[in-house]
Short mmCIF file of C-alpha atoms in Angstrom, two decimals:
data_model
loop_
_atom_site.label_atom_id
_atom_site.label_comp_id
_atom_site.label_asym_id
_atom_site.label_seq_id
_atom_site.Cartn_x
_atom_site.Cartn_y
_atom_site.Cartn_z
CA MET H 1 -117.89 -96.85 23.45
CA LYS H 2 -119.26 -95.76 26.83
CA LYS H 3 -119.67 -92.19 25.53
CA LEU H 4 -121.37 -93.55 22.40
CA GLY H 5 -123.80 -95.52 24.56
CA LEU H 6 -124.64 -92.42 26.59
CA LEU H 7 -125.15 -90.44 23.38
CA LEU H 8 -127.51 -93.07 21.97
CA GLY H 9 -129.44 -93.04 25.23
CA VAL H 10 -129.88 -89.27 24.98
CA VAL H 11 -131.00 -89.56 21.36
CA ALA H 12 -133.54 -92.23 22.34
CA LEU H 13 -135.00 -89.92 24.94
CA LEU H 14 -135.47 -87.27 22.29
CA VAL H 15 -137.35 -89.61 19.92
CA PRO H 16 -141.13 -89.11 20.09
CA SER H 17 -142.89 -91.43 22.53
CA LEU H 18 -145.02 -92.79 19.66
CA VAL H 19 -141.93 -94.43 18.20
CA LEU H 20 -140.44 -95.54 21.54
CA ALA H 21 -143.64 -97.10 22.83
CA GLY H 22 -144.49 -98.57 19.44
CA ASP H 23 -148.07 -97.42 19.82
CA ILE H 24 -150.15 -96.42 16.81
CA LYS H 25 -152.66 -93.71 17.60
CA ILE H 26 -155.81 -93.50 15.49
CA GLY H 27 -158.37 -90.74 16.04
CA LEU H 28 -162.13 -91.06 15.98
CA MET H 29 -164.53 -88.11 15.75
CA CYS H 30 -168.15 -88.96 16.48
CA PRO H 31 -171.29 -87.31 17.91
CA LEU H 32 -171.38 -88.66 21.47
CA THR H 33 -173.72 -85.83 22.46
CA GLY H 34 -176.44 -83.98 20.57
CA LYS H 35 -179.28 -85.33 18.47
CA TRP H 36 -177.09 -87.97 16.79
CA ALA H 37 -175.62 -89.31 20.05
CA SER H 38 -176.83 -92.88 19.50
CA GLU H 39 -175.09 -92.83 16.12
CA GLY H 40 -171.86 -91.68 17.73
CA GLN H 41 -172.05 -94.20 20.56
CA ASP H 42 -172.32 -97.04 18.06
CA MET H 43 -169.37 -95.60 16.11
CA LYS H 44 -167.30 -95.60 19.28
CA ASN H 45 -168.45 -99.09 20.27
CA ILE H 46 -167.70 -100.60 16.88
CA VAL H 47 -164.25 -99.07 16.42
CA SER H 48 -163.32 -99.82 20.04
CA LEU H 49 -164.30 -103.46 19.52
CA LEU H 50 -162.17 -103.71 16.38
CA VAL H 51 -159.20 -102.04 18.07
CA ASP H 52 -159.43 -104.49 20.98
CA GLU H 53 -159.49 -107.39 18.53
CA THR H 54 -156.39 -106.03 16.80
CA ASN H 55 -154.53 -105.66 20.08
CA ALA H 56 -155.60 -109.15 21.21
CA ARG H 57 -153.90 -110.49 18.08
CA GLY H 58 -150.69 -108.67 19.00
CA GLY H 59 -151.42 -105.30 17.42
CA ILE H 60 -150.31 -104.15 13.99
CA ASN H 61 -146.86 -105.54 13.25
CA GLY H 62 -146.31 -105.83 16.99
CA SER H 63 -147.44 -102.29 17.82
CA LYS H 64 -150.44 -101.64 20.03
CA VAL H 65 -153.26 -99.50 18.63
CA ASP H 66 -154.52 -96.64 20.81
CA LEU H 67 -157.90 -95.14 19.91
CA VAL H 68 -158.24 -91.42 20.67
CA VAL H 69 -161.91 -90.38 20.70
CA GLU H 70 -163.27 -86.82 20.48
CA ASP H 71 -166.93 -85.82 20.65
CA ASP H 72 -167.99 -83.56 17.75
CA ALA H 73 -171.60 -83.28 19.04
CA GLY H 74 -172.87 -83.35 15.44
CA ASP H 75 -171.99 -79.66 15.26
CA PRO H 76 -169.52 -78.03 12.81
CA ARG H 77 -167.94 -75.71 15.40
CA THR H 78 -167.49 -78.46 17.96
CA ALA H 79 -166.15 -80.73 15.24
CA ALA H 80 -163.50 -78.16 14.29
CA LEU H 81 -162.30 -78.13 17.91
CA ALA H 82 -162.33 -81.93 17.98
CA ALA H 83 -160.21 -82.02 14.83
CA GLN H 84 -157.70 -79.61 16.36
CA LYS H 85 -157.43 -81.79 19.48
CA LEU H 86 -156.84 -84.91 17.40
CA ALA H 87 -154.26 -83.14 15.26
CA SER H 88 -152.35 -82.35 18.47
CA ALA H 89 -152.70 -85.86 19.89
CA GLY H 90 -150.15 -87.59 17.67
CA VAL H 91 -152.63 -89.64 15.63
CA VAL H 92 -151.66 -91.00 12.21
CA ALA H 93 -155.21 -90.80 10.84
CA VAL H 94 -158.71 -89.70 11.80
CA ILE H 95 -161.95 -91.62 11.31
CA GLY H 96 -165.11 -89.52 11.00
CA THR H 97 -167.43 -88.08 11.07
CA TYR H 98 -171.22 -88.30 10.64
CA GLY H 99 -172.90 -85.47 8.71
CA SER H 100 -171.45 -83.80 5.63
CA ALA H 101 -171.46 -80.26 7.04
CA VAL H 102 -169.83 -81.51 10.24
CA THR H 103 -167.11 -83.34 8.33
CA GLU H 104 -166.54 -80.36 6.04
CA ALA H 105 -165.75 -78.17 9.05
CA THR H 106 -162.83 -80.48 9.86
CA GLN H 107 -161.36 -81.11 6.43
CA ASN H 108 -158.98 -78.16 6.14
CA ILE H 109 -157.79 -78.54 9.73
CA LEU H 110 -156.79 -82.16 9.21
CA ALA H 111 -155.45 -81.52 5.71
CA GLU H 112 -153.17 -78.75 7.00
CA SER H 113 -152.02 -81.13 9.74
CA GLU H 114 -151.19 -83.65 6.99
CA LEU H 115 -153.40 -86.37 8.45
CA VAL H 116 -155.39 -88.99 6.61
CA GLN H 117 -159.12 -88.52 7.22
CA ILE H 118 -161.76 -91.10 6.39
CA GLY H 119 -165.32 -89.78 6.47
CA THR H 120 -168.00 -92.32 7.33
CA GLY H 121 -171.44 -90.74 7.02
CA SER H 122 -170.58 -87.74 4.85
CA THR H 123 -172.00 -88.14 1.36
CA SER H 124 -171.95 -84.57 -0.02
CA VAL H 125 -170.37 -84.59 -3.49
CA ARG H 126 -168.14 -81.57 -2.90
CA LEU H 127 -166.17 -83.19 -0.06
CA THR H 128 -164.09 -85.16 -2.55
CA GLU H 129 -164.12 -82.52 -5.29
CA LYS H 130 -161.73 -80.24 -3.38
CA GLY H 131 -158.60 -82.15 -4.36
CA LEU H 132 -157.59 -82.98 -0.78
CA PRO H 133 -155.12 -85.87 -1.26
CA LEU H 134 -155.49 -87.33 2.24
CA PHE H 135 -159.31 -87.35 2.42
CA PHE H 136 -161.32 -90.54 1.86
CA ARG H 137 -164.77 -91.84 2.73
CA THR H 138 -166.25 -95.28 3.23
CA CYS H 139 -169.75 -94.10 2.30
CA PRO H 140 -170.87 -93.42 -1.28
CA ARG H 141 -171.66 -89.94 -2.66
CA ASP H 142 -174.99 -88.18 -3.00
CA ASP H 143 -174.91 -88.43 -6.77
CA ALA H 144 -174.67 -92.23 -6.56
CA GLN H 145 -177.45 -92.28 -3.98
CA GLY H 146 -179.56 -89.89 -6.05
CA LYS H 147 -179.39 -92.26 -9.00
CA ALA H 148 -180.28 -95.23 -6.78
CA ALA H 149 -183.22 -93.33 -5.24
CA ALA H 150 -184.49 -92.21 -8.64
CA ALA H 151 -184.27 -95.77 -9.96
CA ALA H 152 -186.35 -97.01 -7.01
CA ILE H 153 -188.99 -94.33 -7.57
CA ILE H 154 -189.20 -95.03 -11.29
CA LYS H 155 -189.38 -98.80 -10.73
CA ALA H 156 -192.24 -98.32 -8.25
CA GLY H 157 -194.16 -96.29 -10.84
CA TYR H 158 -194.52 -92.97 -9.01
CA LYS H 159 -195.25 -90.07 -11.39
CA LYS H 160 -195.71 -86.98 -9.15
CA VAL H 161 -193.01 -86.58 -6.53
CA ALA H 162 -192.65 -84.03 -3.74
CA LEU H 163 -189.02 -83.43 -2.78
CA LEU H 164 -188.32 -82.11 0.70
CA HIS H 165 -184.91 -81.47 2.29
CA ASP H 166 -183.52 -79.66 5.35
CA ASN H 167 -180.93 -77.35 3.73
CA SER H 168 -178.02 -79.38 5.14
CA SER H 169 -175.16 -80.20 2.76
CA TYR H 170 -176.19 -83.84 2.68
CA ALA H 171 -179.95 -83.49 2.33
CA LYS H 172 -179.95 -80.64 -0.17
CA GLY H 173 -177.30 -82.37 -2.25
CA LEU H 174 -179.29 -85.60 -2.35
CA ALA H 175 -182.47 -83.70 -3.23
CA GLU H 176 -180.75 -81.92 -6.11
CA GLU H 177 -179.15 -85.08 -7.47
CA SER H 178 -182.45 -86.97 -7.22
CA ARG H 179 -184.39 -84.17 -8.90
CA ALA H 180 -181.99 -84.15 -11.85
CA ALA H 181 -182.23 -87.92 -12.30
CA LEU H 182 -186.03 -87.97 -11.95
CA GLU H 183 -186.67 -85.09 -14.32
CA LYS H 184 -184.38 -86.72 -16.87
CA ALA H 185 -186.59 -89.82 -16.64
CA GLY H 186 -189.78 -87.78 -17.10
CA VAL H 187 -191.01 -87.89 -13.49
CA LYS H 188 -192.71 -84.65 -12.40
CA ILE H 189 -191.33 -82.83 -9.36
CA ILE H 190 -194.43 -81.00 -8.16
CA PHE H 191 -192.99 -79.71 -4.88
CA TYR H 192 -189.45 -78.72 -3.89
CA ASP H 193 -188.77 -77.03 -0.55
CA ALA H 194 -186.94 -77.28 2.77
CA LEU H 195 -187.99 -77.62 6.40
CA THR H 196 -186.13 -76.40 9.47
CA PRO H 197 -184.47 -79.30 11.29
CA GLY H 198 -184.98 -79.70 15.03
CA GLU H 199 -188.53 -78.38 15.18
CA ARG H 200 -191.33 -80.25 16.93
CA ASP H 201 -194.24 -79.33 14.65
CA TYR H 202 -194.19 -79.91 10.89
CA THR H 203 -197.90 -79.67 10.24
CA ALA H 204 -197.45 -76.42 8.26
CA ILE H 205 -195.07 -77.96 5.72
CA LEU H 206 -197.17 -81.13 5.62
CA THR H 207 -200.25 -79.03 4.81
CA LYS H 208 -198.36 -77.44 1.89
CA LEU H 209 -197.26 -80.87 0.74
CA LYS H 210 -200.81 -82.22 0.87
CA ALA H 211 -202.08 -79.30 -1.22
CA ALA H 212 -199.61 -80.26 -3.97
CA SER H 213 -201.19 -83.77 -4.17
CA PRO H 214 -198.06 -85.85 -4.71
CA ASP H 215 -198.22 -89.62 -5.02
CA LEU H 216 -194.90 -89.85 -3.12
CA ILE H 217 -192.97 -87.68 -0.64
CA PHE H 218 -189.21 -88.05 -0.77
CA PHE H 219 -187.67 -86.42 2.30
CA THR H 220 -183.89 -86.50 2.02
CA GLY H 221 -183.07 -85.43 5.59
CA TYR H 222 -182.13 -87.25 8.79
CA TYR H 223 -184.06 -89.77 10.88
CA PRO H 224 -185.20 -87.45 13.73
CA GLU H 225 -187.15 -85.20 11.34
CA THR H 226 -188.26 -88.20 9.27
CA GLY H 227 -189.85 -89.74 12.36
CA MET H 228 -191.64 -86.50 13.19
CA LEU H 229 -192.98 -86.15 9.64
CA LEU H 230 -194.28 -89.72 9.61
CA ARG H 231 -195.96 -89.35 12.98
CA GLN H 232 -197.62 -86.01 12.18
CA LYS H 233 -198.63 -87.15 8.70
CA LYS H 234 -200.40 -90.08 10.36
CA GLU H 235 -202.08 -87.72 12.85
CA MET H 236 -203.39 -85.68 9.90
CA GLY H 237 -204.94 -88.81 8.43
CA TRP H 238 -202.86 -88.50 5.28
CA ASP H 239 -201.64 -91.86 3.98
CA VAL H 240 -199.45 -90.75 1.05
CA PRO H 241 -196.33 -92.97 0.72
CA MET H 242 -193.05 -91.52 1.95
CA MET H 243 -189.45 -92.51 1.29
CA GLY H 244 -186.02 -91.36 2.40
CA GLY H 245 -182.32 -91.59 1.87
CA ASP H 246 -179.70 -93.41 3.85
CA ALA H 247 -179.72 -90.89 6.74
CA ALA H 248 -183.04 -92.50 7.69
CA ASN H 249 -181.36 -95.86 8.38
CA HIS H 250 -181.62 -95.74 12.16
CA GLN H 251 -184.02 -97.62 14.41
CA ASP H 252 -184.74 -94.45 16.41
CA LEU H 253 -186.86 -93.40 13.43
CA VAL H 254 -189.47 -95.97 14.50
CA LYS H 255 -189.29 -94.85 18.14
CA ILE H 256 -190.01 -91.27 17.08
CA ALA H 257 -192.73 -92.06 14.52
CA GLY H 258 -194.29 -95.05 16.22
CA PRO H 259 -194.54 -98.45 14.46
CA GLU H 260 -197.96 -97.74 12.95
CA ALA H 261 -196.93 -94.43 11.38
CA ALA H 262 -193.59 -95.84 10.20
CA ALA H 263 -195.10 -98.93 8.54
CA GLY H 264 -194.68 -98.83 4.78
CA TYR H 265 -191.97 -96.17 4.83
CA PHE H 266 -189.02 -97.12 2.64
CA PHE H 267 -185.51 -95.79 2.04
CA VAL H 268 -182.35 -96.40 0.03
CA SER H 269 -179.26 -97.33 2.03
CA PRO H 270 -176.13 -99.41 2.14
CA PRO H 271 -176.95 -102.73 3.85
CA LEU H 272 -176.47 -103.43 7.55
CA PRO H 273 -174.14 -106.30 8.55
CA GLN H 274 -177.10 -108.39 9.75
CA ASP H 275 -178.33 -108.40 6.15
CA MET H 276 -175.06 -109.66 4.71
CA ASP H 277 -173.70 -113.19 4.48
CA THR H 278 -169.95 -112.51 4.38
CA ASP H 279 -167.56 -114.01 6.92
CA GLU H 280 -166.50 -110.51 7.99
CA ALA H 281 -170.09 -109.46 8.70
CA ARG H 282 -170.95 -112.69 10.53
CA ASN H 283 -167.84 -112.61 12.72
CA PHE H 284 -168.30 -108.95 13.51
CA LEU H 285 -171.97 -109.37 14.45
CA LYS H 286 -171.16 -112.29 16.74
CA ALA H 287 -168.48 -110.28 18.57
CA PHE H 288 -170.67 -107.17 18.76
CA LYS H 289 -173.61 -109.10 20.22
CA GLU H 290 -171.39 -110.81 22.78
CA ARG H 291 -170.00 -107.50 24.03
CA TYR H 292 -172.98 -105.14 23.73
CA LYS H 293 -175.96 -107.55 23.82
CA THR H 294 -177.51 -105.90 20.76
CA VAL H 295 -176.86 -105.21 17.06
CA PRO H 296 -175.79 -101.95 15.40
CA VAL H 297 -178.76 -99.66 14.84
CA SER H 298 -177.27 -97.78 11.89
CA VAL H 299 -175.13 -98.49 8.86
CA TRP H 300 -173.12 -95.28 9.38
CA ALA H 301 -171.57 -96.55 12.57
CA VAL H 302 -170.61 -99.70 10.69
CA LEU H 303 -168.88 -97.59 8.04
CA ALA H 304 -166.68 -96.20 10.82
CA GLY H 305 -165.65 -99.79 11.41
CA ASP H 306 -164.87 -100.10 7.71
CA ALA H 307 -162.64 -97.05 7.99
CA TYR H 308 -160.68 -98.69 10.78
CA LYS H 309 -160.34 -101.92 8.78
CA VAL H 310 -158.79 -100.15 5.80
CA LEU H 311 -156.44 -98.16 8.03
CA GLU H 312 -155.37 -101.34 9.79
CA ALA H 313 -154.67 -103.00 6.45
CA ALA H 314 -152.72 -100.00 5.15
CA ILE H 315 -150.52 -99.72 8.25
CA ALA H 316 -149.97 -103.51 8.33
CA LYS H 317 -148.40 -103.20 4.87
CA GLY H 318 -145.67 -101.03 6.35
CA ASN H 319 -147.16 -97.66 5.47
CA ASP H 320 -145.90 -95.56 8.36
CA ASP H 321 -146.86 -92.02 7.38
CA PRO H 322 -150.02 -90.35 6.00
CA GLU H 323 -148.77 -89.98 2.42
CA LYS H 324 -147.89 -93.67 2.21
CA ILE H 325 -151.22 -94.65 3.79
CA ALA H 326 -153.09 -92.49 1.26
CA ALA H 327 -151.13 -93.88 -1.68
CA TRP H 328 -151.89 -97.43 -0.58
CA LEU H 329 -155.59 -96.70 -0.10
CA LYS H 330 -155.90 -95.25 -3.60
CA GLN H 331 -154.75 -98.51 -5.14
CA LEU H 332 -156.98 -100.58 -2.85
CA LYS H 333 -159.58 -102.79 -4.51
CA ASP H 334 -161.97 -105.36 -3.02
CA LEU H 335 -160.71 -105.46 0.57
CA PRO H 336 -163.26 -107.44 2.65
CA THR H 337 -164.80 -105.12 5.26
CA LEU H 338 -167.89 -105.14 7.46
CA SER H 339 -170.23 -103.68 4.81
CA GLY H 340 -168.73 -105.44 1.80
CA LYS H 341 -165.71 -105.14 -0.44
CA MET H 342 -163.88 -101.83 -0.18
CA GLY H 343 -161.83 -99.80 -2.62
CA PHE H 344 -161.19 -96.14 -3.43
CA ASP H 345 -160.68 -94.04 -6.53
CA GLU H 346 -158.17 -91.21 -6.99
CA LYS H 347 -160.54 -88.70 -5.38
CA GLY H 348 -160.87 -90.83 -2.25
CA ASP H 349 -164.42 -91.97 -2.99
CA ARG H 350 -165.58 -95.49 -2.30
CA VAL H 351 -166.02 -97.47 -5.50
CA GLY H 352 -168.80 -99.95 -6.24
CA ASP H 353 -172.60 -99.98 -6.13
CA PHE H 354 -174.04 -101.36 -2.92
CA TYR H 355 -177.30 -99.47 -2.32
CA ARG H 356 -180.36 -101.48 -1.32
CA ILE H 357 -184.02 -100.72 -0.55
CA TYR H 358 -185.36 -101.16 2.98
CA LYS H 359 -189.03 -101.06 3.97
CA VAL H 360 -190.47 -100.72 7.47
CA ASP H 361 -192.86 -103.57 8.30
CA ASN H 362 -195.88 -103.41 10.62
CA ALA H 363 -193.74 -104.28 13.64
CA GLY H 364 -191.30 -101.45 12.92
CA LYS H 365 -188.54 -103.68 11.60
CA PHE H 366 -186.38 -102.66 8.64
CA GLU H 367 -186.83 -105.33 5.96
CA LEU H 368 -184.32 -105.60 3.11
CA GLN H 369 -186.21 -105.79 -0.18
CA ALA H 370 -185.36 -108.17 -3.00
CA ARG H 371 -183.39 -106.56 -5.81
#
């Protein structure tokens, strides 16, 4: 018996520390540096808050949750390195990241490592058309957003639309999906082109746009360039209406454009928690305000919180490896999360329609419009 006890002790030492300690490691990739750093900081803050709440309740089935965070800098190459680090860190799943091209650079790495990945701000259609069984996303796809954007344009009565993107996977995909839906409805696309992201002067492309005489500009890119376009359009004295997609849902847009230039701008987006009346949203907002003395500035950071909530629920059901987690997620329907009820289809896409229209008021506040 003594020899048996010694043998069991040796075996225990050889068991991975994850099992011995009972800890559950979950990875988070987010842009803590680079032009989307505020987005990434909110992602980290939100998921960290939720992890702390889980651990305060005793963890998941008695096991503590450890959050392993890697900065992807909003850059595909850096993101690939971040994914490799997380794959070597003993995590059971990875949350992230923001930006379709950035997420795409990590997909194969995490798939080959047999890890569940839940994208949060990565809406490009092709991400879930690759047949990767462990990939999911808490955000909707560009084709769903394109239909929602087109419906908003048609409802508002615009007839001549200028479509502008930035050649990123997300923005170009949304532009293409929107163009198809608009042309099908008989709306004329009188301008279709791309700008170069990260530049400081867009007066040349704005001059081309003005020459086309649209009654609406739909720029499908991200909030930094959106803010620059709005500001420089105002400086030109051109008051044509402008709209955007959900990558514009960030308060820094107003800081860049200025409240006066941003006023009247509108965009399609999933709703922020402060615009929802669910218990989950209310409780989350209260806790977030108490800890950080502010509210989330972007819906995409909130969708990282949604990713954690579904992982927590999956693991709590006794799913202890990636294949079991993925199988459970694919049968999930109507789980209450921060942004609403959550479920996934067989491809890993979020199911349900939850796009809304936001408009910037004269004070620079994002106002949810009545449906």
